[in-house]
């Protein structure tokens, strides 16, 4: 597990993405990037979070900021998720969980007393130089996209 801190270089990733494309952090260097990790497409919290970022996408674009959502789901599932909810965010398929591990969000979780490994909902704001400017861990969806937008405005 990675213990990333503010000012650290954000781990690069190169993932299969929606629409048959690939997405990498290095290709987005020179602009701020919101990298948000979420557990699973089409679940209530993950859907609300993706819609919240989509609702704010124009404000992020005006600030020259890219938004990338990452989950262990396949790119095909991402395509269905995007189509079903008319999402405007890019989604990366971290099927091997290597990116989640690099960011320290592939963690042991517990539900109904059973322990399992899963993605911790977390967001990383990466500045134009590729350094971590802000970290949100154990994200609560309500108001989160707005808080991230405020952090981007403060860069």
Coordinates of N, CA and C in Angstrom, one line a residue:
X1 N 0.8 -1.2 0.0 CA 0.0 0.0 0.0 C 0.9 1.2 0.0
X2 N 0.5 2.2 -0.8 CA 1.2 3.4 -0.9 C 0.7 4.5 0.1
X3 N 1.7 5.2 0.6 CA 1.3 6.3 1.6 C 1.6 7.6 0.9
X4 N 0.8 8.0 -0.1 CA 1.1 9.2 -0.8 C 0.7 10.4 0.1
X5 N 1.5 11.5 -0.1 CA 1.3 12.7 0.6 C 1.3 13.9 -0.3
X6 N 0.8 15.0 0.2 CA 0.8 16.3 -0.6 C 2.3 16.6 -1.0
X7 N 2.4 16.9 -2.3 CA 3.7 17.3 -2.9 C 4.4 16.1 -3.5
X8 N 4.0 14.9 -3.2 CA 4.6 13.7 -3.9 C 4.2 13.7 -5.4
X9 N 5.1 13.1 -6.2 CA 4.8 12.8 -7.6 C 3.7 11.8 -7.6
X10 N 2.6 12.1 -8.4 CA 1.5 11.2 -8.6 C 1.9 10.1 -9.4
X11 N 1.6 8.8 -9.0 CA 2.0 7.7 -9.8 C 1.3 7.7 -11.2
X12 N 2.2 7.5 -12.2 CA 1.6 7.5 -13.5 C 0.8 6.2 -13.7
X13 N -0.1 6.2 -14.6 CA -0.9 5.0 -15.0 C -1.2 5.1 -16.5
X14 N -1.4 4.0 -17.1 CA -1.7 3.8 -18.5 C -2.8 2.7 -18.5
X15 N -4.0 3.1 -18.7 CA -5.2 2.2 -18.6 C -6.0 2.2 -19.8
X16 N -6.6 1.0 -20.1 CA -7.7 0.9 -21.1 C -8.8 1.8 -20.6
X17 N -9.4 2.6 -21.5 CA -10.5 3.5 -21.0 C -11.7 3.3 -21.9
X18 N -12.7 4.1 -21.5 CA -14.0 4.1 -22.3 C -13.8 4.4 -23.7
X19 N -14.7 3.9 -24.6 CA -14.6 4.2 -26.0 C -13.5 3.6 -26.7
X20 N -12.9 2.5 -26.2 CA -11.8 1.8 -26.8 C -10.5 2.6 -26.8
X21 N -10.4 3.6 -26.0 CA -9.2 4.4 -25.9 C -8.3 4.0 -24.7
X22 N -7.2 4.7 -24.5 CA -6.3 4.5 -23.4 C -6.2 5.9 -22.7
X23 N -5.9 5.9 -21.4 CA -5.7 7.1 -20.7 C -4.5 6.9 -19.8
X24 N -3.7 8.0 -19.7 CA -2.5 7.9 -18.9 C -2.4 9.3 -18.2
X25 N -1.8 9.3 -17.0 CA -1.6 10.6 -16.3 C -0.5 11.4 -17.1
X26 N 0.5 10.7 -17.6 CA 1.6 11.4 -18.3 C 1.1 12.1 -19.5
X27 N 0.1 11.6 -20.2 CA -0.4 12.3 -21.4 C -1.2 13.5 -21.0
X28 N -1.6 13.7 -19.7 CA -2.4 14.8 -19.2 C -1.5 15.9 -18.5
X29 N -0.2 15.6 -18.5 CA 0.7 16.5 -17.8 C 0.7 17.9 -18.4
X30 N 0.8 18.9 -17.5 CA 0.7 20.3 -18.0 C -0.6 20.9 -17.6
X31 N -1.5 20.1 -17.1 CA -2.8 20.6 -16.7 C -3.2 19.9 -15.4
X32 N -4.0 20.5 -14.5 CA -4.5 19.8 -13.3 C -5.4 18.6 -13.7
X33 N -5.3 17.5 -12.9 CA -6.1 16.3 -13.2 C -6.7 15.9 -11.9
X34 N -8.0 15.6 -11.9 CA -8.7 15.0 -10.8 C -8.8 13.5 -11.1
X35 N -8.1 12.8 -10.2 CA -8.1 11.3 -10.3 C -9.0 10.8 -9.2
X36 N -10.2 10.2 -9.5 CA -11.0 9.7 -8.5 C -11.2 8.2 -8.6
X37 N -11.1 7.5 -7.5 CA -11.2 6.1 -7.5 C -12.6 5.7 -6.9
X38 N -13.2 4.8 -7.5 CA -14.6 4.4 -7.0 C -14.7 2.9 -7.2
X39 N -15.5 2.2 -6.3 CA -15.5 0.8 -6.3 C -16.1 0.1 -7.5
X40 N -17.3 0.6 -8.0 CA -18.0 -0.2 -9.0 C -19.0 0.6 -9.8
X41 N -19.0 0.4 -11.1 CA -20.0 1.0 -12.0 C -21.4 0.6 -11.6
X42 N -22.3 1.6 -11.8 CA -23.8 1.3 -11.6 C -24.2 1.0 -10.2
X43 N -23.4 1.3 -9.2 CA -23.9 1.2 -7.8 C -24.3 2.6 -7.4
X44 N -25.2 2.7 -6.4 CA -25.8 4.0 -6.1 C -24.8 5.1 -5.8
X45 N -23.8 4.9 -4.9 CA -22.8 5.9 -4.6 C -21.9 6.3 -5.7
X46 N -21.5 5.3 -6.4 CA -20.6 5.5 -7.6 C -21.3 6.2 -8.7
X47 N -22.6 5.9 -8.9 CA -23.4 6.6 -9.9 C -23.6 8.1 -9.5
X48 N -23.9 8.3 -8.3 CA -24.1 9.7 -7.8 C -22.8 10.5 -8.0
X49 N -21.7 9.9 -7.7 CA -20.4 10.6 -7.8 C -20.1 10.9 -9.2
X50 N -20.2 10.0 -10.1 CA -19.9 10.2 -11.5 C -20.9 11.3 -12.1
X51 N -22.1 11.3 -11.7 CA -23.1 12.3 -12.2 C -22.7 13.6 -11.6
X52 N -22.3 13.7 -10.4 CA -21.9 15.0 -9.8 C -20.7 15.6 -10.5
X53 N -19.7 14.8 -10.8 CA -18.6 15.3 -11.6 C -19.0 15.7 -13.0
X54 N -19.9 14.9 -13.6 CA -20.4 15.3 -14.9 C -21.2 16.6 -14.9
X55 N -22.0 16.8 -13.8 CA -22.7 18.1 -13.7 C -21.8 19.3 -13.6
X56 N -20.6 19.1 -13.1 CA -19.6 20.2 -12.9 C -18.5 20.2 -14.0
X57 N -18.6 19.3 -15.0 CA -17.6 19.2 -16.0 C -17.2 20.5 -16.7
X58 N -18.2 21.3 -17.0 CA -17.9 22.5 -17.8 C -17.0 23.5 -16.9
X59 N -17.3 23.5 -15.6 CA -16.6 24.4 -14.7 C -15.1 23.9 -14.6
X60 N -14.9 22.6 -14.5 CA -13.6 22.0 -14.5 C -12.9 22.3 -15.8
X61 N -13.5 22.2 -16.9 CA -12.9 22.4 -18.2 C -12.5 23.9 -18.3
X62 N -13.3 24.8 -17.8 CA -12.9 26.2 -17.9 C -11.6 26.5 -17.1
X63 N -11.3 25.6 -16.1 CA -10.1 25.7 -15.3 C -9.0 24.9 -15.9
X64 N -9.3 24.3 -17.1 CA -8.3 23.5 -17.8 C -8.0 22.2 -17.1
X65 N -8.9 21.6 -16.4 CA -8.8 20.5 -15.5 C -9.4 19.2 -16.1
X66 N -8.7 18.1 -16.2 CA -9.3 16.9 -16.7 C -9.8 16.1 -15.5
X67 N -10.8 15.2 -15.7 CA -11.3 14.4 -14.6 C -11.2 12.9 -15.2
X68 N -10.6 12.1 -14.3 CA -10.5 10.7 -14.7 C -11.0 9.8 -13.5
X69 N -12.0 9.0 -13.7 CA -12.5 8.1 -12.8 C -11.9 6.7 -13.0
X70 N -11.5 6.0 -11.9 CA -10.8 4.7 -12.1 C -11.5 3.7 -11.2
X71 N -11.8 2.6 -11.7 CA -12.4 1.5 -10.9 C -11.8 0.2 -11.5
X72 N -12.0 -1.0 -10.9 CA -11.6 -2.2 -11.4 C -12.5 -2.8 -12.5
X73 N -13.6 -2.1 -12.8 CA -14.4 -2.6 -13.9 C -13.7 -2.5 -15.3
X74 N -14.2 -3.3 -16.2 CA -13.7 -3.3 -17.6 C -14.1 -2.1 -18.3
X75 N -13.4 -1.8 -19.4 CA -13.7 -0.6 -20.3 C -15.1 -0.8 -20.9
X76 N -15.5 -2.1 -21.2 CA -16.8 -2.3 -21.7 C -17.9 -1.9 -20.7
X77 N -17.7 -2.3 -19.4 CA -18.6 -1.9 -18.4 C -18.7 -0.4 -18.2
X78 N -17.5 0.3 -18.4 CA -17.5 1.7 -18.3 C -18.3 2.3 -19.5
X79 N -18.2 1.8 -20.7 CA -19.0 2.3 -21.8 C -20.5 2.2 -21.5
X80 N -20.9 1.1 -20.9 CA -22.3 0.9 -20.6 C -22.7 1.9 -19.5
X81 N -21.9 2.1 -18.5 CA -22.1 3.0 -17.4 C -22.3 4.5 -17.9
X82 N -21.4 4.8 -18.8 CA -21.4 6.2 -19.4 C -22.7 6.4 -20.2
X83 N -23.0 5.4 -21.1 CA -24.2 5.5 -21.9 C -25.5 5.5 -21.1
X84 N -25.5 4.7 -20.0 CA -26.8 4.6 -19.2 C -27.0 5.9 -18.5
X85 N -26.0 6.6 -18.0 CA -26.1 7.8 -17.2 C -25.7 9.1 -17.9
X86 N -25.4 9.0 -19.2 CA -24.9 10.2 -20.0 C -23.8 10.9 -19.3
X87 N -22.8 10.2 -18.9 CA -21.6 10.7 -18.2 C -20.6 11.4 -19.1
X88 N -20.0 12.5 -18.6 CA -19.0 13.2 -19.4 C -17.6 13.1 -18.9
X89 N -17.4 12.2 -17.9 CA -16.0 12.0 -17.4 C -15.4 10.8 -18.1
X90 N -14.1 10.8 -18.1 CA -13.3 9.7 -18.7 C -13.2 8.6 -17.6
X91 N -13.3 7.3 -18.0 CA -13.2 6.3 -17.0 C -12.1 5.3 -17.4
X92 N -11.2 5.0 -16.5 CA -10.1 4.1 -16.7 C -10.4 2.7 -16.1
X93 N -10.0 1.6 -16.8 CA -10.3 0.3 -16.3 C -9.0 -0.3 -15.6
X94 N -9.0 -0.3 -14.3 CA -7.9 -0.8 -13.5 C -8.2 -2.2 -13.1
X95 N -8.3 -3.1 -14.1 CA -8.7 -4.5 -13.9 C -7.7 -5.3 -13.1
X96 N -6.4 -4.9 -13.2 CA -5.4 -5.6 -12.4 C -5.2 -4.9 -11.0
X97 N -5.8 -3.8 -10.8 CA -5.8 -3.1 -9.5 C -4.4 -2.5 -9.2
X98 N -3.5 -2.4 -10.2 CA -2.2 -1.9 -10.0 C -2.2 -0.4 -9.7
X99 N -3.1 0.3 -10.4 CA -3.2 1.8 -10.1 C -3.7 2.0 -8.7
X100 N -4.8 1.3 -8.4 CA -5.4 1.4 -7.0 C -4.3 1.1 -6.0
X101 N -3.5 0.1 -6.2 CA -2.4 -0.2 -5.3 C -1.4 0.9 -5.2
X102 N -1.0 1.5 -6.3 CA 0.0 2.6 -6.4 C -0.5 3.8 -5.6
X103 N -1.8 4.0 -5.6 CA -2.4 5.2 -4.9 C -2.8 4.8 -3.5
X104 N -2.7 3.6 -3.1 CA -3.0 3.2 -1.7 C -4.5 3.1 -1.5
X105 N -5.3 2.8 -2.5 CA -6.7 2.7 -2.3 C -7.3 1.3 -2.5
X106 N -6.4 0.3 -2.7 CA -6.8 -1.1 -2.8 C -6.6 -1.6 -1.3
X107 N -7.7 -1.6 -0.6 CA -7.6 -1.8 0.9 C -8.5 -3.0 1.4
X108 N -8.3 -3.4 2.6 CA -9.2 -4.4 3.2 C -10.4 -3.6 3.7
X109 N -11.5 -4.1 3.3 CA -12.8 -3.5 3.8 C -13.6 -4.6 4.5
X110 N -14.7 -4.2 5.1 CA -15.5 -5.1 5.9 C -17.0 -4.8 5.7
X111 N -17.8 -5.8 5.5 CA -19.2 -5.6 5.4 C -19.9 -6.8 6.0
X112 N -20.8 -6.5 7.0 CA -21.5 -7.5 7.7 C -20.5 -8.5 8.4
X113 N -19.4 -8.0 8.8 CA -18.4 -8.8 9.5 C -17.5 -9.6 8.6
X114 N -17.7 -9.5 7.3 CA -16.8 -10.2 6.4 C -15.8 -9.3 5.8
X115 N -14.5 -9.7 5.8 CA -13.4 -8.9 5.3 C -13.2 -9.3 3.8
X116 N -12.9 -8.3 3.0 CA -12.6 -8.5 1.6 C -11.7 -7.3 1.1
X117 N -11.1 -7.5 0.0 CA -10.3 -6.4 -0.6 C -11.2 -5.6 -1.6
X118 N -11.0 -4.3 -1.6 CA -11.8 -3.5 -2.5 C -11.2 -2.1 -2.6
X119 N -11.8 -1.3 -3.4 CA -11.4 0.1 -3.6 C -12.0 1.0 -2.6
X120 N -11.1 1.8 -1.9 CA -11.6 2.9 -1.1 C -11.9 4.1 -1.9
X121 N -13.1 4.6 -1.7 CA -13.5 5.8 -2.5 C -12.5 7.0 -2.1
X122 N -11.7 7.4 -3.0 CA -10.8 8.5 -2.8 C -10.5 9.3 -4.0
X123 N -10.1 10.6 -3.8 CA -9.8 11.5 -4.9 C -8.5 12.1 -4.7
X124 N -7.7 12.3 -5.8 CA -6.4 12.9 -5.7 C -6.5 14.1 -6.8
X125 N -6.1 15.3 -6.3 CA -5.9 16.4 -7.2 C -4.5 16.5 -7.6
X126 N -4.2 16.3 -8.8 CA -2.8 16.3 -9.3 C -2.6 17.7 -10.0
X127 N -1.5 18.4 -9.7 CA -1.3 19.7 -10.3 C -0.7 19.6 -11.7
X128 N -0.5 20.7 -12.4 CA 0.1 20.7 -13.7 C 1.5 20.1 -13.8
X129 N 2.2 20.1 -12.7 CA 3.5 19.5 -12.7 C 3.5 18.0 -12.3
X130 N 2.4 17.4 -12.1 CA 2.3 16.0 -11.8 C 2.4 15.7 -10.3
X131 N 2.3 16.7 -9.4 CA 2.5 16.6 -8.0 C 1.1 16.5 -7.4
X132 N 0.9 15.8 -6.3 CA -0.3 15.7 -5.6 C -0.6 17.0 -4.8
X133 N -1.7 17.7 -5.1 CA -2.0 18.9 -4.5 C -3.0 18.8 -3.4
X134 N -3.8 17.7 -3.5 CA -4.9 17.5 -2.5 C -5.3 16.1 -2.5
X135 N -5.6 15.5 -1.3 CA -6.1 14.2 -1.2 C -7.4 14.1 -0.4
X136 N -8.4 13.4 -0.9 CA -9.6 13.1 -0.1 C -9.7 11.6 0.0
X137 N -9.7 11.1 1.2 CA -9.9 9.7 1.5 C -11.2 9.4 2.1
X138 N -11.7 8.2 1.9 CA -13.0 7.8 2.4 C -14.1 8.8 2.1
X139 N -14.2 9.1 0.8 CA -15.0 10.2 0.4 C -16.5 9.9 0.6
X140 N -17.2 10.9 1.1 CA -18.7 10.9 1.1 C -19.1 11.7 -0.1
X141 N -20.0 11.1 -0.9 CA -20.3 11.6 -2.2 C -21.0 13.0 -2.2
X142 N -21.9 13.2 -1.2 CA -22.6 14.5 -1.2 C -21.7 15.7 -1.0
X143 N -21.7 16.6 -2.0 CA -20.9 17.8 -1.9 C -19.4 17.6 -2.3
X144 N -19.0 16.4 -2.7 CA -17.6 16.1 -2.9 C -17.2 16.8 -4.2
X145 N -17.9 16.7 -5.3 CA -17.5 17.3 -6.6 C -17.3 18.8 -6.4
X146 N -18.2 19.4 -5.6 CA -18.1 20.9 -5.4 C -16.8 21.2 -4.6
X147 N -16.5 20.4 -3.6 CA -15.3 20.6 -2.8 C -14.0 20.4 -3.7
X148 N -14.0 19.5 -4.6 CA -12.9 19.3 -5.5 C -12.8 20.5 -6.4
X149 N -13.9 21.0 -6.9 CA -13.8 22.2 -7.8 C -13.3 23.4 -7.1
X150 N -13.6 23.6 -5.8 CA -13.1 24.7 -5.0 C -11.5 24.5 -4.9
X151 N -11.1 23.3 -4.7 CA -9.6 23.0 -4.5 C -8.9 23.3 -5.9
X152 N -9.5 23.0 -7.0 CA -8.9 23.3 -8.3 C -8.9 24.8 -8.5
X153 N -9.9 25.5 -8.1 CA -9.9 27.0 -8.2 C -8.8 27.6 -7.4
X154 N -8.5 27.0 -6.3 CA -7.4 27.5 -5.3 C -6.0 27.2 -5.8
X155 N -5.9 26.4 -6.9 CA -4.5 26.1 -7.4 C -3.8 27.3 -7.9

